[in-house]
Amino acid sequence: MPIFLRAQGFKVYFWSNESDEPIHFHVTKGDPSPNDTKIWIKKDKTFQVASNRGRISDKDLMRIMILMHSYVDEYISVWKAHLGYEKYIG
């Protein structure tokens, strides 16, 4: 499970086997778990919250998405290098 970014007490990561899912990232404040918040990356490089089971506040979600917008190209490159594919929603 590669951790892409640590910022403001949060970890942004993806699992090593994402089962051919579209590009997305998970966000947690503690140890990664299957119940963490999941955010899709759309083809136009905008974001869509898939689930917020991690119960991250709207304010923190917005800050994370603003931060990730700065790194979206790098994140996609890391995803493709690690998982070997590029697939989007929408």
PDB file of N, CA and C in Angstrom:
ATOM      1  N   MET A   1       0.836  -1.161   0.000  1.00  0.00           N
ATOM      2  CA  MET A   1       0.000   0.000   0.000  1.00  0.00           C
ATOM      3  C   MET A   1       0.892   1.239   0.000  1.00  0.00           C
ATOM      4  N   PRO A   2       1.069   1.825  -1.166  1.00  0.00           N
ATOM      5  CA  PRO A   2       1.905   3.029  -1.247  1.00  0.00           C
ATOM      6  C   PRO A   2       1.221   4.253  -0.627  1.00  0.00           C
ATOM      7  N   ILE A   3       1.915   4.900   0.282  1.00  0.00           N
ATOM      8  CA  ILE A   3       1.441   6.176   0.821  1.00  0.00           C
ATOM      9  C   ILE A   3       2.051   7.254  -0.060  1.00  0.00           C
ATOM     10  N   PHE A   4       1.184   8.009  -0.716  1.00  0.00           N
ATOM     11  CA  PHE A   4       1.636   9.027  -1.652  1.00  0.00           C
ATOM     12  C   PHE A   4       2.013  10.320  -0.956  1.00  0.00           C
ATOM     13  N   LEU A   5       1.245  10.688   0.068  1.00  0.00           N
ATOM     14  CA  LEU A   5       1.432  12.002   0.683  1.00  0.00           C
ATOM     15  C   LEU A   5       1.005  11.952   2.145  1.00  0.00           C
ATOM     16  N   ARG A   6       1.756  12.649   2.972  1.00  0.00           N
ATOM     17  CA  ARG A   6       1.380  12.876   4.370  1.00  0.00           C
ATOM     18  C   ARG A   6       1.305  14.385   4.542  1.00  0.00           C
ATOM     19  N   ALA A   7       0.140  14.850   4.956  1.00  0.00           N
ATOM     20  CA  ALA A   7      -0.031  16.301   5.120  1.00  0.00           C
ATOM     21  C   ALA A   7      -1.157  16.582   6.105  1.00  0.00           C
ATOM     22  N   GLN A   8      -0.959  17.561   6.933  1.00  0.00           N
ATOM     23  CA  GLN A   8      -1.972  18.041   7.865  1.00  0.00           C
ATOM     24  C   GLN A   8      -2.553  16.904   8.708  1.00  0.00           C
ATOM     25  N   GLY A   9      -1.722  15.917   9.033  1.00  0.00           N
ATOM     26  CA  GLY A   9      -2.161  14.792   9.853  1.00  0.00           C
ATOM     27  C   GLY A   9      -2.850  13.681   9.086  1.00  0.00           C
ATOM     28  N   PHE A  10      -2.978  13.826   7.776  1.00  0.00           N
ATOM     29  CA  PHE A  10      -3.639  12.833   6.938  1.00  0.00           C
ATOM     30  C   PHE A  10      -2.634  12.070   6.090  1.00  0.00           C
ATOM     31  N   LYS A  11      -3.019  10.859   5.708  1.00  0.00           N
ATOM     32  CA  LYS A  11      -2.256  10.064   4.738  1.00  0.00           C
ATOM     33  C   LYS A  11      -3.122   9.910   3.495  1.00  0.00           C
ATOM     34  N   VAL A  12      -2.505  10.105   2.324  1.00  0.00           N
ATOM     35  CA  VAL A  12      -3.166   9.879   1.039  1.00  0.00           C
ATOM     36  C   VAL A  12      -2.466   8.672   0.425  1.00  0.00           C
ATOM     37  N   TYR A  13      -3.244   7.647   0.062  1.00  0.00           N
ATOM     38  CA  TYR A  13      -2.639   6.395  -0.376  1.00  0.00           C
ATOM     39  C   TYR A  13      -3.560   5.644  -1.329  1.00  0.00           C
ATOM     40  N   PHE A  14      -3.045   4.555  -1.889  1.00  0.00           N
ATOM     41  CA  PHE A  14      -3.880   3.592  -2.607  1.00  0.00           C
ATOM     42  C   PHE A  14      -3.386   2.198  -2.259  1.00  0.00           C
ATOM     43  N   TRP A  15      -4.252   1.217  -2.466  1.00  0.00           N
ATOM     44  CA  TRP A  15      -3.878  -0.168  -2.190  1.00  0.00           C
ATOM     45  C   TRP A  15      -3.091  -0.724  -3.364  1.00  0.00           C
ATOM     46  N   SER A  16      -2.231  -1.680  -3.121  1.00  0.00           N
ATOM     47  CA  SER A  16      -1.399  -2.258  -4.174  1.00  0.00           C
ATOM     48  C   SER A  16      -2.191  -3.106  -5.157  1.00  0.00           C
ATOM     49  N   ASN A  17      -3.372  -3.556  -4.783  1.00  0.00           N
ATOM     50  CA  ASN A  17      -4.233  -4.298  -5.694  1.00  0.00           C
ATOM     51  C   ASN A  17      -5.590  -3.617  -5.692  1.00  0.00           C
ATOM     52  N   GLU A  18      -5.803  -2.744  -6.638  1.00  0.00           N
ATOM     53  CA  GLU A  18      -7.059  -1.994  -6.698  1.00  0.00           C
ATOM     54  C   GLU A  18      -8.085  -2.645  -7.624  1.00  0.00           C
ATOM     55  N   SER A  19      -7.844  -3.884  -8.036  1.00  0.00           N
ATOM     56  CA  SER A  19      -8.816  -4.680  -8.800  1.00  0.00           C
ATOM     57  C   SER A  19      -9.345  -3.970 -10.040  1.00  0.00           C
ATOM     58  N   ASP A  20      -8.464  -3.303 -10.779  1.00  0.00           N
ATOM     59  CA  ASP A  20      -8.835  -2.634 -12.027  1.00  0.00           C
ATOM     60  C   ASP A  20      -9.848  -1.498 -11.840  1.00  0.00           C
ATOM     61  N   GLU A  21      -9.896  -0.919 -10.640  1.00  0.00           N
ATOM     62  CA  GLU A  21     -10.793   0.210 -10.392  1.00  0.00           C
ATOM     63  C   GLU A  21     -10.241   1.467 -11.061  1.00  0.00           C
ATOM     64  N   PRO A  22     -11.120   2.438 -11.365  1.00  0.00           N
ATOM     65  CA  PRO A  22     -10.634   3.725 -11.872  1.00  0.00           C
ATOM     66  C   PRO A  22      -9.696   4.384 -10.858  1.00  0.00           C
ATOM     67  N   ILE A  23      -8.882   5.301 -11.337  1.00  0.00           N
ATOM     68  CA  ILE A  23      -7.909   5.987 -10.485  1.00  0.00           C
ATOM     69  C   ILE A  23      -8.631   6.739  -9.360  1.00  0.00           C
ATOM     70  N   HIS A  24      -8.130   6.537  -8.162  1.00  0.00           N
ATOM     71  CA  HIS A  24      -8.690   7.180  -6.981  1.00  0.00           C
ATOM     72  C   HIS A  24      -7.631   7.180  -5.886  1.00  0.00           C
ATOM     73  N   PHE A  25      -7.939   7.859  -4.808  1.00  0.00           N
ATOM     74  CA  PHE A  25      -7.062   7.798  -3.645  1.00  0.00           C
ATOM     75  C   PHE A  25      -7.900   7.669  -2.386  1.00  0.00           C
ATOM     76  N   HIS A  26      -7.270   7.127  -1.369  1.00  0.00           N
ATOM     77  CA  HIS A  26      -7.890   6.975  -0.060  1.00  0.00           C
ATOM     78  C   HIS A  26      -7.243   7.979   0.884  1.00  0.00           C
ATOM     79  N   VAL A  27      -7.995   8.410   1.880  1.00  0.00           N
ATOM     80  CA  VAL A  27      -7.507   9.377   2.855  1.00  0.00           C
ATOM     81  C   VAL A  27      -7.840   8.852   4.251  1.00  0.00           C
ATOM     82  N   THR A  28      -6.860   8.919   5.141  1.00  0.00           N
ATOM     83  CA  THR A  28      -7.072   8.508   6.524  1.00  0.00           C
ATOM     84  C   THR A  28      -6.295   9.404   7.464  1.00  0.00           C
ATOM     85  N   LYS A  29      -6.766   9.468   8.675  1.00  0.00           N
ATOM     86  CA  LYS A  29      -6.033  10.205   9.703  1.00  0.00           C
ATOM     87  C   LYS A  29      -5.224   9.241  10.561  1.00  0.00           C
ATOM     88  N   GLY A  30      -5.543   7.970  10.524  1.00  0.00           N
ATOM     89  CA  GLY A  30      -4.831   6.968  11.308  1.00  0.00           C
ATOM     90  C   GLY A  30      -4.219   5.918  10.408  1.00  0.00           C
ATOM     91  N   ASP A  31      -4.304   4.681  10.850  1.00  0.00           N
ATOM     92  CA  ASP A  31      -3.808   3.576  10.035  1.00  0.00           C
ATOM     93  C   ASP A  31      -4.790   3.297   8.904  1.00  0.00           C
ATOM     94  N   PRO A  32      -4.297   3.030   7.703  1.00  0.00           N
ATOM     95  CA  PRO A  32      -5.177   2.727   6.575  1.00  0.00           C
ATOM     96  C   PRO A  32      -6.081   1.525   6.861  1.00  0.00           C
ATOM     97  N   SER A  33      -7.334   1.642   6.401  1.00  0.00           N
ATOM     98  CA  SER A  33      -8.291   0.554   6.541  1.00  0.00           C
ATOM     99  C   SER A  33      -9.263   0.585   5.366  1.00  0.00           C
ATOM    100  N   PRO A  34      -9.971  -0.507   5.127  1.00  0.00           N
ATOM    101  CA  PRO A  34     -10.946  -0.535   4.025  1.00  0.00           C
ATOM    102  C   PRO A  34     -12.088   0.468   4.198  1.00  0.00           C
ATOM    103  N   ASN A  35     -12.255   1.020   5.375  1.00  0.00           N
ATOM    104  CA  ASN A  35     -13.334   1.976   5.623  1.00  0.00           C
ATOM    105  C   ASN A  35     -12.911   3.428   5.507  1.00  0.00           C
ATOM    106  N   ASP A  36     -11.777   3.690   4.914  1.00  0.00           N
ATOM    107  CA  ASP A  36     -11.315   5.073   4.774  1.00  0.00           C
ATOM    108  C   ASP A  36     -12.060   5.796   3.656  1.00  0.00           C
ATOM    109  N   THR A  37     -11.924   7.096   3.646  1.00  0.00           N
ATOM    110  CA  THR A  37     -12.528   7.931   2.618  1.00  0.00           C
ATOM    111  C   THR A  37     -11.865   7.652   1.273  1.00  0.00           C
ATOM    112  N   LYS A  38     -12.702   7.619   0.222  1.00  0.00           N
ATOM    113  CA  LYS A  38     -12.227   7.300  -1.126  1.00  0.00           C
ATOM    114  C   LYS A  38     -12.655   8.414  -2.073  1.00  0.00           C
ATOM    115  N   ILE A  39     -11.694   8.898  -2.887  1.00  0.00           N
ATOM    116  CA  ILE A  39     -11.959  10.005  -3.805  1.00  0.00           C
ATOM    117  C   ILE A  39     -11.522   9.611  -5.209  1.00  0.00           C
ATOM    118  N   TRP A  40     -12.480   9.658  -6.157  1.00  0.00           N
ATOM    119  CA  TRP A  40     -12.188   9.362  -7.560  1.00  0.00           C
ATOM    120  C   TRP A  40     -11.477  10.546  -8.203  1.00  0.00           C
ATOM    121  N   ILE A  41     -10.622  10.247  -9.176  1.00  0.00           N
ATOM    122  CA  ILE A  41     -10.036  11.277 -10.030  1.00  0.00           C
ATOM    123  C   ILE A  41     -10.688  11.121 -11.397  1.00  0.00           C
ATOM    124  N   LYS A  42     -11.327  12.168 -11.869  1.00  0.00           N
ATOM    125  CA  LYS A  42     -11.987  12.127 -13.174  1.00  0.00           C
ATOM    126  C   LYS A  42     -10.974  12.403 -14.282  1.00  0.00           C
ATOM    127  N   LYS A  43     -11.369  12.090 -15.510  1.00  0.00           N
ATOM    128  CA  LYS A  43     -10.476  12.278 -16.652  1.00  0.00           C
ATOM    129  C   LYS A  43     -10.034  13.736 -16.789  1.00  0.00           C
ATOM    130  N   ASP A  44     -10.909  14.690 -16.400  1.00  0.00           N
ATOM    131  CA  ASP A  44     -10.544  16.117 -16.480  1.00  0.00           C
ATOM    132  C   ASP A  44      -9.740  16.568 -15.257  1.00  0.00           C
ATOM    133  N   LYS A  45      -9.330  15.576 -14.432  1.00  0.00           N
ATOM    134  CA  LYS A  45      -8.490  15.791 -13.249  1.00  0.00           C
ATOM    135  C   LYS A  45      -9.190  16.565 -12.133  1.00  0.00           C
ATOM    136  N   THR A  46     -10.506  16.498 -12.111  1.00  0.00           N
ATOM    137  CA  THR A  46     -11.265  16.981 -10.970  1.00  0.00           C
ATOM    138  C   THR A  46     -11.547  15.769 -10.089  1.00  0.00           C
ATOM    139  N   PHE A  47     -12.109  16.005  -8.920  1.00  0.00           N
ATOM    140  CA  PHE A  47     -12.320  14.942  -7.950  1.00  0.00           C
ATOM    141  C   PHE A  47     -13.793  14.758  -7.630  1.00  0.00           C
ATOM    142  N   GLN A  48     -14.126  13.536  -7.235  1.00  0.00           N
ATOM    143  CA  GLN A  48     -15.474  13.221  -6.780  1.00  0.00           C
ATOM    144  C   GLN A  48     -15.359  12.282  -5.585  1.00  0.00           C
ATOM    145  N   VAL A  49     -15.987  12.650  -4.489  1.00  0.00           N
ATOM    146  CA  VAL A  49     -15.950  11.795  -3.304  1.00  0.00           C
ATOM    147  C   VAL A  49     -16.793  10.552  -3.586  1.00  0.00           C
ATOM    148  N   ALA A  50     -16.161   9.395  -3.528  1.00  0.00           N
ATOM    149  CA  ALA A  50     -16.862   8.124  -3.732  1.00  0.00           C
ATOM    150  C   ALA A  50     -17.550   7.696  -2.446  1.00  0.00           C
ATOM    151  N   SER A  51     -16.848   7.838  -1.335  1.00  0.00           N
ATOM    152  CA  SER A  51     -17.420   7.524  -0.021  1.00  0.00           C
ATOM    153  C   SER A  51     -16.605   8.251   1.040  1.00  0.00           C
ATOM    154  N   ASN A  52     -17.289   8.626   2.083  1.00  0.00           N
ATOM    155  CA  ASN A  52     -16.606   9.285   3.194  1.00  0.00           C
ATOM    156  C   ASN A  52     -16.847   8.482   4.470  1.00  0.00           C
ATOM    157  N   ARG A  53     -16.563   7.194   4.378  1.00  0.00           N
ATOM    158  CA  ARG A  53     -16.730   6.330   5.551  1.00  0.00           C
ATOM    159  C   ARG A  53     -15.717   6.673   6.643  1.00  0.00           C
ATOM    160  N   GLY A  54     -14.651   7.399   6.262  1.00  0.00           N
ATOM    161  CA  GLY A  54     -13.672   7.846   7.252  1.00  0.00           C
ATOM    162  C   GLY A  54     -14.138   9.057   8.032  1.00  0.00           C
ATOM    163  N   ARG A  55     -15.293   9.584   7.638  1.00  0.00           N
ATOM    164  CA  ARG A  55     -15.928  10.724   8.325  1.00  0.00           C
ATOM    165  C   ARG A  55     -15.010  11.932   8.434  1.00  0.00           C
ATOM    166  N   ILE A  56     -14.369  12.253   7.350  1.00  0.00           N
ATOM    167  CA  ILE A  56     -13.526  13.448   7.300  1.00  0.00           C
ATOM    168  C   ILE A  56     -14.443  14.651   7.081  1.00  0.00           C
ATOM    169  N   SER A  57     -14.206  15.707   7.806  1.00  0.00           N
ATOM    170  CA  SER A  57     -15.069  16.891   7.700  1.00  0.00           C
ATOM    171  C   SER A  57     -14.998  17.482   6.296  1.00  0.00           C
ATOM    172  N   ASP A  58     -16.064  18.181   5.913  1.00  0.00           N
ATOM    173  CA  ASP A  58     -16.088  18.829   4.598  1.00  0.00           C
ATOM    174  C   ASP A  58     -14.926  19.797   4.443  1.00  0.00           C
ATOM    175  N   LYS A  59     -14.620  20.515   5.509  1.00  0.00           N
ATOM    176  CA  LYS A  59     -13.512  21.479   5.478  1.00  0.00           C
ATOM    177  C   LYS A  59     -12.182  20.766   5.198  1.00  0.00           C
ATOM    178  N   ASP A  60     -11.921  19.657   5.903  1.00  0.00           N
ATOM    179  CA  ASP A  60     -10.680  18.906   5.671  1.00  0.00           C
ATOM    180  C   ASP A  60     -10.664  18.250   4.296  1.00  0.00           C
ATOM    181  N   LEU A  61     -11.816  17.736   3.845  1.00  0.00           N
ATOM    182  CA  LEU A  61     -11.875  17.153   2.503  1.00  0.00           C
ATOM    183  C   LEU A  61     -11.510  18.189   1.447  1.00  0.00           C
ATOM    184  N   MET A  62     -12.034  19.391   1.592  1.00  0.00           N
ATOM    185  CA  MET A  62     -11.739  20.455   0.625  1.00  0.00           C
ATOM    186  C   MET A  62     -10.245  20.785   0.637  1.00  0.00           C
ATOM    187  N   ARG A  63      -9.653  20.856   1.818  1.00  0.00           N
ATOM    188  CA  ARG A  63      -8.210  21.151   1.896  1.00  0.00           C
ATOM    189  C   ARG A  63      -7.384  20.040   1.259  1.00  0.00           C
ATOM    190  N   ILE A  64      -7.773  18.791   1.479  1.00  0.00           N
ATOM    191  CA  ILE A  64      -7.054  17.660   0.888  1.00  0.00           C
ATOM    192  C   ILE A  64      -7.178  17.698  -0.633  1.00  0.00           C
ATOM    193  N   MET A  65      -8.372  17.975  -1.140  1.00  0.00           N
ATOM    194  CA  MET A  65      -8.561  18.006  -2.597  1.00  0.00           C
ATOM    195  C   MET A  65      -7.803  19.171  -3.231  1.00  0.00           C
ATOM    196  N   ILE A  66      -7.764  20.306  -2.560  1.00  0.00           N
ATOM    197  CA  ILE A  66      -6.979  21.434  -3.078  1.00  0.00           C
ATOM    198  C   ILE A  66      -5.501  21.058  -3.127  1.00  0.00           C
ATOM    199  N   LEU A  67      -5.018  20.436  -2.072  1.00  0.00           N
ATOM    200  CA  LEU A  67      -3.627  19.996  -2.034  1.00  0.00           C
ATOM    201  C   LEU A  67      -3.358  18.953  -3.122  1.00  0.00           C
ATOM    202  N   MET A  68      -4.234  17.961  -3.249  1.00  0.00           N
ATOM    203  CA  MET A  68      -4.038  16.905  -4.245  1.00  0.00           C
ATOM    204  C   MET A  68      -4.115  17.444  -5.670  1.00  0.00           C
ATOM    205  N   HIS A  69      -4.860  18.515  -5.878  1.00  0.00           N
ATOM    206  CA  HIS A  69      -4.918  19.110  -7.218  1.00  0.00           C
ATOM    207  C   HIS A  69      -3.509  19.519  -7.678  1.00  0.00           C
ATOM    208  N   SER A  70      -2.688  19.971  -6.740  1.00  0.00           N
ATOM    209  CA  SER A  70      -1.314  20.362  -7.064  1.00  0.00           C
ATOM    210  C   SER A  70      -0.450  19.163  -7.462  1.00  0.00           C
ATOM    211  N   TYR A  71      -0.841  17.979  -7.015  1.00  0.00           N
ATOM    212  CA  TYR A  71      -0.043  16.772  -7.239  1.00  0.00           C
ATOM    213  C   TYR A  71      -0.717  15.760  -8.165  1.00  0.00           C
ATOM    214  N   VAL A  72      -1.837  16.124  -8.780  1.00  0.00           N
ATOM    215  CA  VAL A  72      -2.635  15.129  -9.499  1.00  0.00           C
ATOM    216  C   VAL A  72      -1.855  14.434 -10.612  1.00  0.00           C
ATOM    217  N   ASP A  73      -1.062  15.165 -11.381  1.00  0.00           N
ATOM    218  CA  ASP A  73      -0.288  14.534 -12.463  1.00  0.00           C
ATOM    219  C   ASP A  73       0.747  13.561 -11.911  1.00  0.00           C
ATOM    220  N   GLU A  74       1.419  13.969 -10.860  1.00  0.00           N
ATOM    221  CA  GLU A  74       2.406  13.096 -10.220  1.00  0.00           C
ATOM    222  C   GLU A  74       1.722  11.849  -9.639  1.00  0.00           C
ATOM    223  N   TYR A  75       0.567  12.056  -9.003  1.00  0.00           N
ATOM    224  CA  TYR A  75      -0.163  10.923  -8.421  1.00  0.00           C
ATOM    225  C   TYR A  75      -0.563   9.919  -9.503  1.00  0.00           C
ATOM    226  N   ILE A  76      -1.091  10.417 -10.608  1.00  0.00           N
ATOM    227  CA  ILE A  76      -1.491   9.539 -11.719  1.00  0.00           C
ATOM    228  C   ILE A  76      -0.281   8.768 -12.241  1.00  0.00           C
ATOM    229  N   SER A  77       0.854   9.409 -12.343  1.00  0.00           N
ATOM    230  CA  SER A  77       2.078   8.733 -12.791  1.00  0.00           C
ATOM    231  C   SER A  77       2.494   7.626 -11.831  1.00  0.00           C
ATOM    232  N   VAL A  78       2.409   7.893 -10.533  1.00  0.00           N
ATOM    233  CA  VAL A  78       2.755   6.877  -9.529  1.00  0.00           C
ATOM    234  C   VAL A  78       1.772   5.710  -9.619  1.00  0.00           C
ATOM    235  N   TRP A  79       0.482   6.020  -9.753  1.00  0.00           N
ATOM    236  CA  TRP A  79      -0.548   4.976  -9.896  1.00  0.00           C
ATOM    237  C   TRP A  79      -0.230   4.088 -11.100  1.00  0.00           C
ATOM    238  N   LYS A  80       0.006   4.711 -12.252  1.00  0.00           N
ATOM    239  CA  LYS A  80       0.274   3.944 -13.485  1.00  0.00           C
ATOM    240  C   LYS A  80       1.545   3.111 -13.353  1.00  0.00           C
ATOM    241  N   ALA A  81       2.583   3.667 -12.759  1.00  0.00           N
ATOM    242  CA  ALA A  81       3.842   2.931 -12.596  1.00  0.00           C
ATOM    243  C   ALA A  81       3.659   1.729 -11.666  1.00  0.00           C
ATOM    244  N   HIS A  82       2.860   1.897 -10.631  1.00  0.00           N
ATOM    245  CA  HIS A  82       2.682   0.831  -9.645  1.00  0.00           C
ATOM    246  C   HIS A  82       1.660  -0.219 -10.093  1.00  0.00           C
ATOM    247  N   LEU A  83       0.525   0.248 -10.659  1.00  0.00           N
ATOM    248  CA  LEU A  83      -0.567  -0.663 -10.992  1.00  0.00           C
ATOM    249  C   LEU A  83      -0.612  -1.040 -12.474  1.00  0.00           C
ATOM    250  N   GLY A  84       0.053  -0.265 -13.318  1.00  0.00           N
ATOM    251  CA  GLY A  84       0.167  -0.624 -14.727  1.00  0.00           C
ATOM    252  C   GLY A  84      -1.020  -0.278 -15.600  1.00  0.00           C
ATOM    253  N   TYR A  85      -1.924   0.567 -15.131  1.00  0.00           N
ATOM    254  CA  TYR A  85      -3.050   0.962 -15.977  1.00  0.00           C
ATOM    255  C   TYR A  85      -3.551   2.352 -15.588  1.00  0.00           C
ATOM    256  N   GLU A  86      -4.339   2.925 -16.494  1.00  0.00           N
ATOM    257  CA  GLU A  86      -4.934   4.237 -16.279  1.00  0.00           C
ATOM    258  C   GLU A  86      -6.396   4.145 -16.720  1.00  0.00           C
ATOM    259  N   LYS A  87      -7.309   4.368 -15.792  1.00  0.00           N
ATOM    260  CA  LYS A  87      -8.733   4.250 -16.057  1.00  0.00           C
ATOM    261  C   LYS A  87      -9.447   5.290 -15.198  1.00  0.00           C
ATOM    262  N   TYR A  88     -10.438   5.954 -15.766  1.00  0.00           N
ATOM    263  CA  TYR A  88     -11.131   7.048 -15.060  1.00  0.00           C
ATOM    264  C   TYR A  88     -12.626   6.812 -15.004  1.00  0.00           C
ATOM    265  N   ILE A  89     -13.286   7.518 -14.080  1.00  0.00           N
ATOM    266  CA  ILE A  89     -14.751   7.591 -14.093  1.00  0.00           C
ATOM    267  C   ILE A  89     -15.109   8.830 -14.901  1.00  0.00           C
ATOM    268  N   GLY A  90     -16.343   8.904 -15.346  1.00  0.00           N
ATOM    269  CA  GLY A  90     -16.875  10.101 -16.006  1.00  0.00           C
ATOM    270  C   GLY A  90     -16.200  10.595 -17.181  1.00  0.00           C
TER     271      GLY A  90
END
